[in-house]
PDB file of C-alpha atoms and ligand atoms in Angstrom:
ATOM      1  CA  MET O   2     -26.925 -12.670 -23.853  1.00 61.00           C
ATOM      2  CA  LYS O   3     -23.694  -9.956 -23.540  1.00 76.00           C
ATOM      3  CA  THR O   4     -21.308 -10.582 -20.941  1.00 86.00           C
ATOM      4  CA  ILE O   5     -21.771  -7.313 -18.233  1.00 93.00           C
ATOM      5  CA  TYR O   6     -18.487  -6.391 -16.246  1.00 96.00           C
ATOM      6  CA  VAL O   7     -18.663  -5.367 -12.077  1.00 97.00           C
ATOM      7  CA  ALA O   8     -17.179  -2.392 -11.533  1.00 97.00           C
ATOM      8  CA  THR O   9     -16.070  -2.446  -7.912  1.00 97.00           C
ATOM      9  CA  THR O  10     -12.594  -1.779  -6.126  1.00 95.00           C
ATOM     10  CA  ASN O  11     -14.219  -3.135  -3.043  1.00 96.00           C
ATOM     11  CA  LYS O  12     -13.204  -7.506  -3.024  1.00 94.00           C
ATOM     12  CA  GLY O  13     -16.478  -8.011  -0.739  1.00 96.00           C
ATOM     13  CA  LYS O  14     -18.668  -6.588  -3.596  1.00 96.00           C
ATOM     14  CA  ILE O  15     -17.645  -8.490  -6.221  1.00 94.00           C
ATOM     15  CA  LYS O  16     -18.433 -11.758  -4.125  1.00 94.00           C
ATOM     16  CA  GLU O  17     -22.093 -10.837  -3.662  1.00 96.00           C
ATOM     17  CA  PHE O  18     -22.521  -9.746  -7.293  1.00 95.00           C
ATOM     18  CA  GLU O  19     -20.822 -13.044  -8.178  1.00 93.00           C
ATOM     19  CA  GLN O  20     -22.862 -15.025  -5.874  1.00 93.00           C
ATOM     20  CA  ILE O  21     -26.444 -12.991  -6.355  1.00 94.00           C
ATOM     21  CA  LEU O  22     -26.145 -13.226  -9.890  1.00 91.00           C
ATOM     22  CA  SER O  23     -25.195 -17.099 -10.729  1.00 87.00           C
ATOM     23  CA  ALA O  24     -28.045 -17.595  -8.897  1.00 84.00           C
ATOM     24  CA  LEU O  25     -30.087 -15.444 -10.845  1.00 80.00           C
ATOM     25  CA  SER O  26     -28.431 -17.137 -14.183  1.00 79.00           C
ATOM     26  CA  ILE O  27     -26.680 -13.723 -15.304  1.00 81.00           C
ATOM     27  CA  LYS O  28     -22.420 -14.469 -15.955  1.00 81.00           C
ATOM     28  CA  VAL O  29     -21.605 -11.582 -14.839  1.00 88.00           C
ATOM     29  CA  GLU O  30     -17.364 -10.694 -15.008  1.00 94.00           C
ATOM     30  CA  SER O  31     -15.012  -8.293 -12.676  1.00 96.00           C
ATOM     31  CA  LEU O  32     -13.852  -5.571 -14.887  1.00 97.00           C
ATOM     32  CA  GLN O  33     -10.755  -5.489 -12.414  1.00 95.00           C
ATOM     33  CA  ASP O  34     -10.000  -8.940 -14.179  1.00 95.00           C
ATOM     34  CA  HIS O  35     -11.233  -7.636 -17.885  1.00 94.00           C
ATOM     35  CA  VAL O  36      -8.589  -4.648 -18.231  1.00 95.00           C
ATOM     36  CA  SER O  37      -5.198  -4.036 -16.563  1.00 90.00           C
ATOM     37  CA  ASN O  38      -5.555  -0.886 -15.056  1.00 86.00           C
ATOM     38  CA  MET O  39      -9.266   0.127 -13.711  1.00 92.00           C
ATOM     39  CA  GLU O  40      -9.040   3.466 -11.957  1.00 92.00           C
ATOM     40  CA  ASP O  41     -11.134   4.684  -8.909  1.00 93.00           C
ATOM     41  CA  VAL O  42     -13.572   6.754 -10.253  1.00 96.00           C
ATOM     42  CA  GLU O  43     -13.435   9.681  -7.573  1.00 95.00           C
ATOM     43  CA  GLU O  44     -17.069   9.867  -5.780  1.00 96.00           C
ATOM     44  CA  THR O  45     -18.003  13.364  -5.952  1.00 96.00           C
ATOM     45  CA  GLY O  46     -21.772  12.498  -5.172  1.00 97.00           C
ATOM     46  CA  ASP O  47     -24.136  13.412  -2.661  1.00 97.00           C
ATOM     47  CA  THR O  48     -25.881  10.803  -2.783  1.00 98.00           C
ATOM     48  CA  PHE O  49     -26.067   7.258  -3.715  1.00 98.00           C
ATOM     49  CA  GLU O  50     -27.340   7.561  -6.457  1.00 98.00           C
ATOM     50  CA  GLU O  51     -25.448  10.518  -7.536  1.00 98.00           C
ATOM     51  CA  ASN O  52     -22.428   8.107  -6.910  1.00 98.00           C
ATOM     52  CA  ALA O  53     -23.365   5.052  -8.306  1.00 98.00           C
ATOM     53  CA  ILE O  54     -24.123   6.894 -11.519  1.00 98.00           C
ATOM     54  CA  LEU O  55     -20.422   8.264 -12.069  1.00 98.00           C
ATOM     55  CA  LYS O  56     -19.895   4.902 -11.249  1.00 98.00           C
ATOM     56  CA  ALA O  57     -21.236   2.376 -14.173  1.00 98.00           C
ATOM     57  CA  GLU O  58     -21.075   5.556 -16.933  1.00 98.00           C
ATOM     58  CA  THR O  59     -17.498   6.682 -16.042  1.00 98.00           C
ATOM     59  CA  TYR O  60     -16.490   3.440 -16.523  1.00 97.00           C
ATOM     60  CA  ALA O  61     -18.676   1.791 -19.012  1.00 97.00           C
ATOM     61  CA  LYS O  62     -17.791   5.028 -21.411  1.00 97.00           C
ATOM     62  CA  ARG O  63     -13.504   4.306 -19.779  1.00 96.00           C
ATOM     63  CA  HIS O  64     -14.025   0.666 -20.791  1.00 96.00           C
ATOM     64  CA  GLN O  65     -16.185   0.729 -23.963  1.00 96.00           C
ATOM     65  CA  VAL O  66     -17.406  -2.331 -22.109  1.00 95.00           C
ATOM     66  CA  PRO O  67     -21.793  -2.677 -20.407  1.00 95.00           C
ATOM     67  CA  VAL O  68     -21.329  -2.808 -16.335  1.00 96.00           C
ATOM     68  CA  LEU O  69     -22.782  -2.485 -13.338  1.00 97.00           C
ATOM     69  CA  ALA O  70     -22.090  -0.935 -10.610  1.00 98.00           C
ATOM     70  CA  ASP O  71     -23.487   0.472  -7.117  1.00 98.00           C
ATOM     71  CA  ASP O  72     -23.003   3.129  -4.733  1.00 98.00           C
ATOM     72  CA  SER O  73     -24.027   1.613  -0.974  1.00 98.00           C
ATOM     73  CA  GLY O  74     -23.575   1.811   2.653  1.00 98.00           C
ATOM     74  CA  LEU O  75     -25.432   1.629   6.201  1.00 98.00           C
ATOM     75  CA  GLU O  76     -28.163   4.579   7.105  1.00 98.00           C
ATOM     76  CA  VAL O  77     -28.895   4.842  11.137  1.00 98.00           C
ATOM     77  CA  ASN O  78     -31.411   7.143  12.302  1.00 98.00           C
ATOM     78  CA  ALA O  79     -30.409   7.965  15.349  1.00 98.00           C
ATOM     79  CA  LEU O  80     -26.906   9.719  13.347  1.00 98.00           C
ATOM     80  CA  ASP O  81     -29.196  11.485  11.357  1.00 98.00           C
ATOM     81  CA  GLY O  82     -28.468   9.341   8.191  1.00 98.00           C
ATOM     82  CA  GLU O  83     -24.278   8.986   9.084  1.00 98.00           C
ATOM     83  CA  PRO O  84     -22.547   7.175   7.348  1.00 98.00           C
ATOM     84  CA  GLY O  85     -24.694   6.936   4.464  1.00 98.00           C
ATOM     85  CA  VAL O  86     -22.627   7.894   1.481  1.00 98.00           C
ATOM     86  CA  TYR O  87     -19.392   7.938   3.329  1.00 97.00           C
ATOM     87  CA  SER O  88     -19.832   4.714   5.074  1.00 98.00           C
ATOM     88  CA  ALA O  89     -16.306   3.441   3.465  1.00 97.00           C
ATOM     89  CA  ARG O  90     -14.695   6.900   4.194  1.00 97.00           C
ATOM     90  CA  TYR O  91     -16.547   7.206   7.798  1.00 98.00           C
ATOM     91  CA  ALA O  92     -13.133   7.382   9.532  1.00 98.00           C
ATOM     92  CA  GLY O  93     -11.095   8.008   7.217  1.00 96.00           C
ATOM     93  CA  GLU O  94      -9.974   8.279   3.792  1.00 92.00           C
ATOM     94  CA  ASP O  95      -7.898   4.480   4.175  1.00 94.00           C
ATOM     95  CA  LYS O  96     -11.357   3.029   4.343  1.00 94.00           C
ATOM     96  CA  ASN O  97     -10.792   1.060   7.390  1.00 96.00           C
ATOM     97  CA  ASP O  98     -13.914  -1.223   7.986  1.00 97.00           C
ATOM     98  CA  GLN O  99     -12.564  -1.270  11.604  1.00 98.00           C
ATOM     99  CA  ALA O 100     -12.423   2.059  12.492  1.00 98.00           C
ATOM    100  CA  ASN O 101     -15.957   2.187  10.429  1.00 98.00           C
ATOM    101  CA  ILE O 102     -17.180   0.528  13.081  1.00 98.00           C
ATOM    102  CA  ASP O 103     -15.786   1.650  15.958  1.00 98.00           C
ATOM    103  CA  LYS O 104     -16.841   5.712  15.004  1.00 98.00           C
ATOM    104  CA  VAL O 105     -20.152   4.013  13.758  1.00 98.00           C
ATOM    105  CA  LEU O 106     -20.645   2.606  17.664  1.00 98.00           C
ATOM    106  CA  ASN O 107     -19.052   4.934  19.614  1.00 98.00           C
ATOM    107  CA  LYS O 108     -20.819   7.893  18.382  1.00 98.00           C
ATOM    108  CA  LEU O 109     -24.271   5.390  19.459  1.00 98.00           C
ATOM    109  CA  LYS O 110     -22.456   4.575  22.784  1.00 97.00           C
ATOM    110  CA  GLY O 111     -25.547   4.474  26.201  1.00 96.00           C
ATOM    111  CA  VAL O 112     -28.256   4.378  22.698  1.00 97.00           C
ATOM    112  CA  GLU O 113     -30.614   1.911  24.060  1.00 95.00           C
ATOM    113  CA  ILE O 114     -31.289  -1.295  21.792  1.00 90.00           C
ATOM    114  CA  ASP O 115     -34.952   0.212  20.710  1.00 92.00           C
ATOM    115  CA  GLN O 116     -33.614   3.636  18.862  1.00 95.00           C
ATOM    116  CA  ARG O 117     -30.540   1.883  17.294  1.00 98.00           C
ATOM    117  CA  GLN O 118     -32.736   0.941  14.333  1.00 98.00           C
ATOM    118  CA  GLY O 119     -30.609   1.540  10.567  1.00 98.00           C
ATOM    119  CA  ALA O 120     -30.906   0.493   7.191  1.00 98.00           C
ATOM    120  CA  PHE O 121     -28.119  -0.645   4.576  1.00 98.00           C
ATOM    121  CA  VAL O 122     -29.288   0.991   0.958  1.00 98.00           C
ATOM    122  CA  CYS O 123     -27.932  -0.026  -2.352  1.00 98.00           C
ATOM    123  CA  VAL O 124     -28.431   2.059  -5.681  1.00 98.00           C
ATOM    124  CA  MET O 125     -27.756  -0.587  -8.286  1.00 98.00           C
ATOM    125  CA  ALA O 126     -26.654   1.133 -12.093  1.00 98.00           C
ATOM    126  CA  TYR O 127     -26.120  -0.322 -15.192  1.00 97.00           C
ATOM    127  CA  ALA O 128     -24.394   1.452 -17.693  1.00 97.00           C
ATOM    128  CA  GLU O 129     -23.860   1.303 -21.517  1.00 97.00           C
ATOM    129  CA  PRO O 130     -21.252   2.945 -23.319  1.00 97.00           C
ATOM    130  CA  GLY O 131     -21.911   6.974 -24.113  1.00 96.00           C
ATOM    131  CA  ASP O 132     -25.697   6.310 -22.628  1.00 97.00           C
ATOM    132  CA  LYS O 133     -27.569   6.642 -19.701  1.00 98.00           C
ATOM    133  CA  ALA O 134     -27.661   4.404 -16.305  1.00 98.00           C
ATOM    134  CA  VAL O 135     -30.947   2.339 -14.972  1.00 98.00           C
ATOM    135  CA  LEU O 136     -30.988   2.763 -12.018  1.00 98.00           C
ATOM    136  CA  THR O 137     -33.047   0.756  -9.015  1.00 98.00           C
ATOM    137  CA  GLU O 138     -32.594   0.604  -5.584  1.00 98.00           C
ATOM    138  CA  GLY O 139     -32.565  -1.710  -2.615  1.00 98.00           C
ATOM    139  CA  LYS O 140     -32.915  -1.893   1.291  1.00 98.00           C
ATOM    140  CA  CYS O 141     -31.942  -4.385   4.083  1.00 98.00           C
ATOM    141  CA  HIS O 142     -33.210  -2.505   7.970  1.00 98.00           C
ATOM    142  CA  GLY O 143     -32.183  -3.532  10.558  1.00 98.00           C
ATOM    143  CA  VAL O 144     -31.154  -2.599  14.783  1.00 98.00           C
ATOM    144  CA  ILE O 145     -26.989  -1.463  15.497  1.00 98.00           C
ATOM    145  CA  THR O 146     -25.739  -3.493  17.681  1.00 98.00           C
ATOM    146  CA  GLU O 147     -23.643  -2.755  20.711  1.00 97.00           C
ATOM    147  CA  THR O 148     -20.373  -4.976  20.000  1.00 97.00           C
ATOM    148  CA  ARG O 149     -18.865  -7.086  16.960  1.00 98.00           C
ATOM    149  CA  GLN O 150     -20.324 -10.455  16.531  1.00 98.00           C
ATOM    150  CA  GLY O 151     -19.507 -12.507  14.021  1.00 98.00           C
ATOM    151  CA  HIS O 152     -16.469 -12.577  11.450  1.00 97.00           C
ATOM    152  CA  ASP O 153     -18.281 -12.680   8.021  1.00 97.00           C
ATOM    153  CA  GLY O 154     -18.995 -10.588   4.756  1.00 97.00           C
ATOM    154  CA  PHE O 155     -17.492  -6.966   4.795  1.00 97.00           C
ATOM    155  CA  GLY O 156     -17.938  -3.269   5.739  1.00 98.00           C
ATOM    156  CA  TYR O 157     -20.640  -2.456   9.105  1.00 98.00           C
ATOM    157  CA  ASP O 158     -21.427  -6.744   8.614  1.00 98.00           C
ATOM    158  CA  PRO O 159     -20.637  -7.570  12.443  1.00 98.00           C
ATOM    159  CA  ILE O 160     -22.653  -4.879  13.509  1.00 98.00           C
ATOM    160  CA  PHE O 161     -25.431  -5.133  12.272  1.00 98.00           C
ATOM    161  CA  GLN O 162     -28.705  -7.757  13.013  1.00 98.00           C
ATOM    162  CA  PRO O 163     -31.525  -7.420  10.271  1.00 98.00           C
ATOM    163  CA  ASN O 164     -35.021  -7.040  11.359  1.00 98.00           C
ATOM    164  CA  GLY O 165     -36.701 -10.563  12.266  1.00 98.00           C
ATOM    165  CA  TYR O 166     -32.692 -12.445  12.933  1.00 98.00           C
ATOM    166  CA  GLU O 167     -30.710 -12.300  16.018  1.00 98.00           C
ATOM    167  CA  GLN O 168     -27.852 -12.926  14.615  1.00 98.00           C
ATOM    168  CA  THR O 169     -25.560 -10.109  12.737  1.00 98.00           C
ATOM    169  CA  LEU O 170     -25.234 -10.832   9.187  1.00 98.00           C
ATOM    170  CA  ALA O 171     -21.983 -11.807   9.798  1.00 98.00           C
ATOM    171  CA  GLU O 172     -22.836 -14.098  12.020  1.00 98.00           C
ATOM    172  CA  LEU O 173     -26.228 -15.534   9.498  1.00 98.00           C
ATOM    173  CA  GLY O 174     -23.137 -15.586   6.351  1.00 98.00           C
ATOM    174  CA  ALA O 175     -23.218 -15.574   2.457  1.00 97.00           C
ATOM    175  CA  GLN O 176     -26.391 -17.350   1.930  1.00 97.00           C
ATOM    176  CA  VAL O 177     -28.622 -15.986   4.500  1.00 98.00           C
ATOM    177  CA  LYS O 178     -27.230 -12.408   3.871  1.00 98.00           C
ATOM    178  CA  ASN O 179     -27.428 -12.997  -0.350  1.00 97.00           C
ATOM    179  CA  GLU O 180     -31.021 -13.957   0.167  1.00 97.00           C
ATOM    180  CA  ILE O 181     -32.285 -10.743   2.600  1.00 98.00           C
ATOM    181  CA  SER O 182     -29.561  -8.046   1.545  1.00 98.00           C
ATOM    182  CA  HIS O 183     -29.658  -4.343   0.346  1.00 98.00           C
ATOM    183  CA  ARG O 184     -27.400  -5.686  -3.037  1.00 98.00           C
ATOM    184  CA  ARG O 185     -30.006  -8.752  -3.429  1.00 97.00           C
ATOM    185  CA  HIS O 186     -32.992  -6.262  -3.294  1.00 98.00           C
ATOM    186  CA  ALA O 187     -31.654  -4.092  -6.270  1.00 98.00           C
ATOM    187  CA  LEU O 188     -29.750  -6.620  -8.284  1.00 97.00           C
ATOM    188  CA  ASN O 189     -33.334  -9.077  -8.318  1.00 95.00           C
ATOM    189  CA  GLU O 190     -35.276  -5.379  -9.121  1.00 97.00           C
ATOM    190  CA  MET O 191     -31.943  -5.174 -12.289  1.00 96.00           C
ATOM    191  CA  VAL O 192     -32.124  -8.395 -13.409  1.00 93.00           C
ATOM    192  CA  GLN O 193     -35.971  -7.837 -14.061  1.00 93.00           C
ATOM    193  CA  ILE O 194     -35.179  -4.750 -15.930  1.00 93.00           C
ATOM    194  CA  LEU O 195     -31.990  -6.396 -17.740  1.00 89.00           C
ATOM    195  CA  SER O 196     -33.983  -8.664 -19.019  1.00 85.00           C
ATOM    196  CA  GLU O 197     -36.419  -7.000 -20.226  1.00 82.00           C
ATOM    197  CA  LYS O 198     -34.174  -5.212 -22.477  1.00 79.00           C
ATOM    198  CA  VAL O 199     -32.977  -8.181 -23.805  1.00 67.00           C
ATOM    199  CA  LYS O 200     -36.699  -9.114 -24.848  1.00 71.00           C
ATOM    200  CA  VAL O 201     -36.864  -5.545 -26.744  1.00 71.00           C
ATOM    201  CA  GLU O 202     -33.837  -5.276 -28.299  1.00 73.00           C
ATOM    202  CA  GLY O 203     -33.861  -8.959 -29.481  1.00 59.00           C
TER     203      GLY O 203
HETATM  204  O1  LIG L  27     -21.285  -4.144   6.076  1.00 66.48           O
HETATM  205  C1  LIG L  27     -21.784  -3.999   4.947  1.00 66.48           C
HETATM  206  N1  LIG L  27     -22.057  -4.687   4.342  1.00 66.48           N
HETATM  207  C2  LIG L  27     -22.634  -4.157   2.821  1.00 66.48           C
HETATM  208  O2  LIG L  27     -23.074  -5.504   2.168  1.00 66.48           O
HETATM  209  C3  LIG L  27     -21.982  -2.862   2.713  1.00 66.48           C
HETATM  210  N2  LIG L  27     -22.650  -2.005   1.353  1.00 66.48           N
HETATM  211  C4  LIG L  27     -22.128  -1.369   1.243  1.00 66.48           C
HETATM  212  N3  LIG L  27     -21.665  -1.155   2.958  1.00 66.48           N
HETATM  213  C5  LIG L  27     -20.426   0.586   3.176  1.00 66.48           C
HETATM  214  O3  LIG L  27     -20.466   1.234   2.633  1.00 66.48           O
HETATM  215  C6  LIG L  27     -19.458   1.408   1.727  1.00 66.48           C
HETATM  216  C7  LIG L  27     -19.571   1.260   0.409  1.00 66.48           C
HETATM  217  O4  LIG L  27     -19.214   2.461  -0.527  1.00 66.48           O
HETATM  218  P1  LIG L  27     -19.603   2.554  -2.021  1.00 66.48           P
HETATM  219  O5  LIG L  27     -20.370   1.896  -2.860  1.00 66.48           O
HETATM  220  O6  LIG L  27     -18.792   3.642  -1.836  1.00 66.48           O
HETATM  221  O7  LIG L  27     -17.824   1.254  -2.245  1.00 66.48           O
HETATM  222  P2  LIG L  27     -16.525   1.064  -2.102  1.00 66.48           P
HETATM  223  O8  LIG L  27     -16.276   2.484  -1.811  1.00 66.48           O
HETATM  224  O9  LIG L  27     -15.923   0.053  -0.980  1.00 66.48           O
HETATM  225  O10 LIG L  27     -16.556   0.465  -3.631  1.00 66.48           O
HETATM  226  P3  LIG L  27     -16.414   1.043  -4.996  1.00 66.48           P
HETATM  227  O11 LIG L  27     -17.717   0.123  -5.666  1.00 66.48           O
HETATM  228  O12 LIG L  27     -16.652   2.351  -4.946  1.00 66.48           O
HETATM  229  O13 LIG L  27     -15.529   0.927  -5.699  1.00 66.48           O
HETATM  230  C8  LIG L  27     -18.810   0.014   1.712  1.00 66.48           C
HETATM  231  O14 LIG L  27     -17.175   0.148   2.014  1.00 66.48           O
HETATM  232  C9  LIG L  27     -19.531  -0.614   3.600  1.00 66.48           C
HETATM  233  O15 LIG L  27     -18.258   0.661   4.228  1.00 66.48           O
HETATM  234  C10 LIG L  27     -22.073  -2.484   3.032  1.00 66.48           C
HETATM  235  N4  LIG L  27     -21.110  -2.430   4.369  1.00 66.48           N
HETATM  236 MG1  LIG L  28     -16.481   3.636  -3.349  1.00 66.48          MG
END
């Protein structure tokens, strides 16, 4: 199978892509390690789908390699789906995880635990140079805790407790997260599609 390049500027995501895909026996490389000038793609879409397509198709065309990219984020029911597509930049353009967490916790101050449901969403896009992207989606449902707990992972992991667990993703650690995460679910489906594609294309 040809090498697929994972295109993301987020170090936390790269680690998860590599761990999940190696468990699924797929070899990937980081596009950032392959090219010297991986400039960020501007995320001008209003939906995860639009931004995932933008990233995969633009990087594939720009660097002439097959690309996997995702657009992901946290949707909180009590905040009408915020931070959503703006998850990385919720508290400002400098993408500060700690400030983003503070903003969510402040907005949810006084909201009871049974009203703090939310989900991580991941839209995965695979594109070959010049072709339209193929998309899959994964979700991980849970609740937003009242305080930060744990140090693993990235983003909002310290305040997200997946359904069926008593700890946050940051406490549960990479092994558990990568079994149950939105990214894992989206990649499982994508790997199925890519293996069918290989069979058809020979
Ligand atoms: O706690 C978290 N655990 C996760 O598993 C997770 N997945 C996404 N997110 C949040 O959503 C943003 C993605 O935004 P995003 O898809 O635009 O990615 P990004 O800007 O970080 O990098 P790139 O891939 O676009 O280069 C991230 O920065 C995080 O704030 C997560 N938070
Ligand atoms: Mg981004």
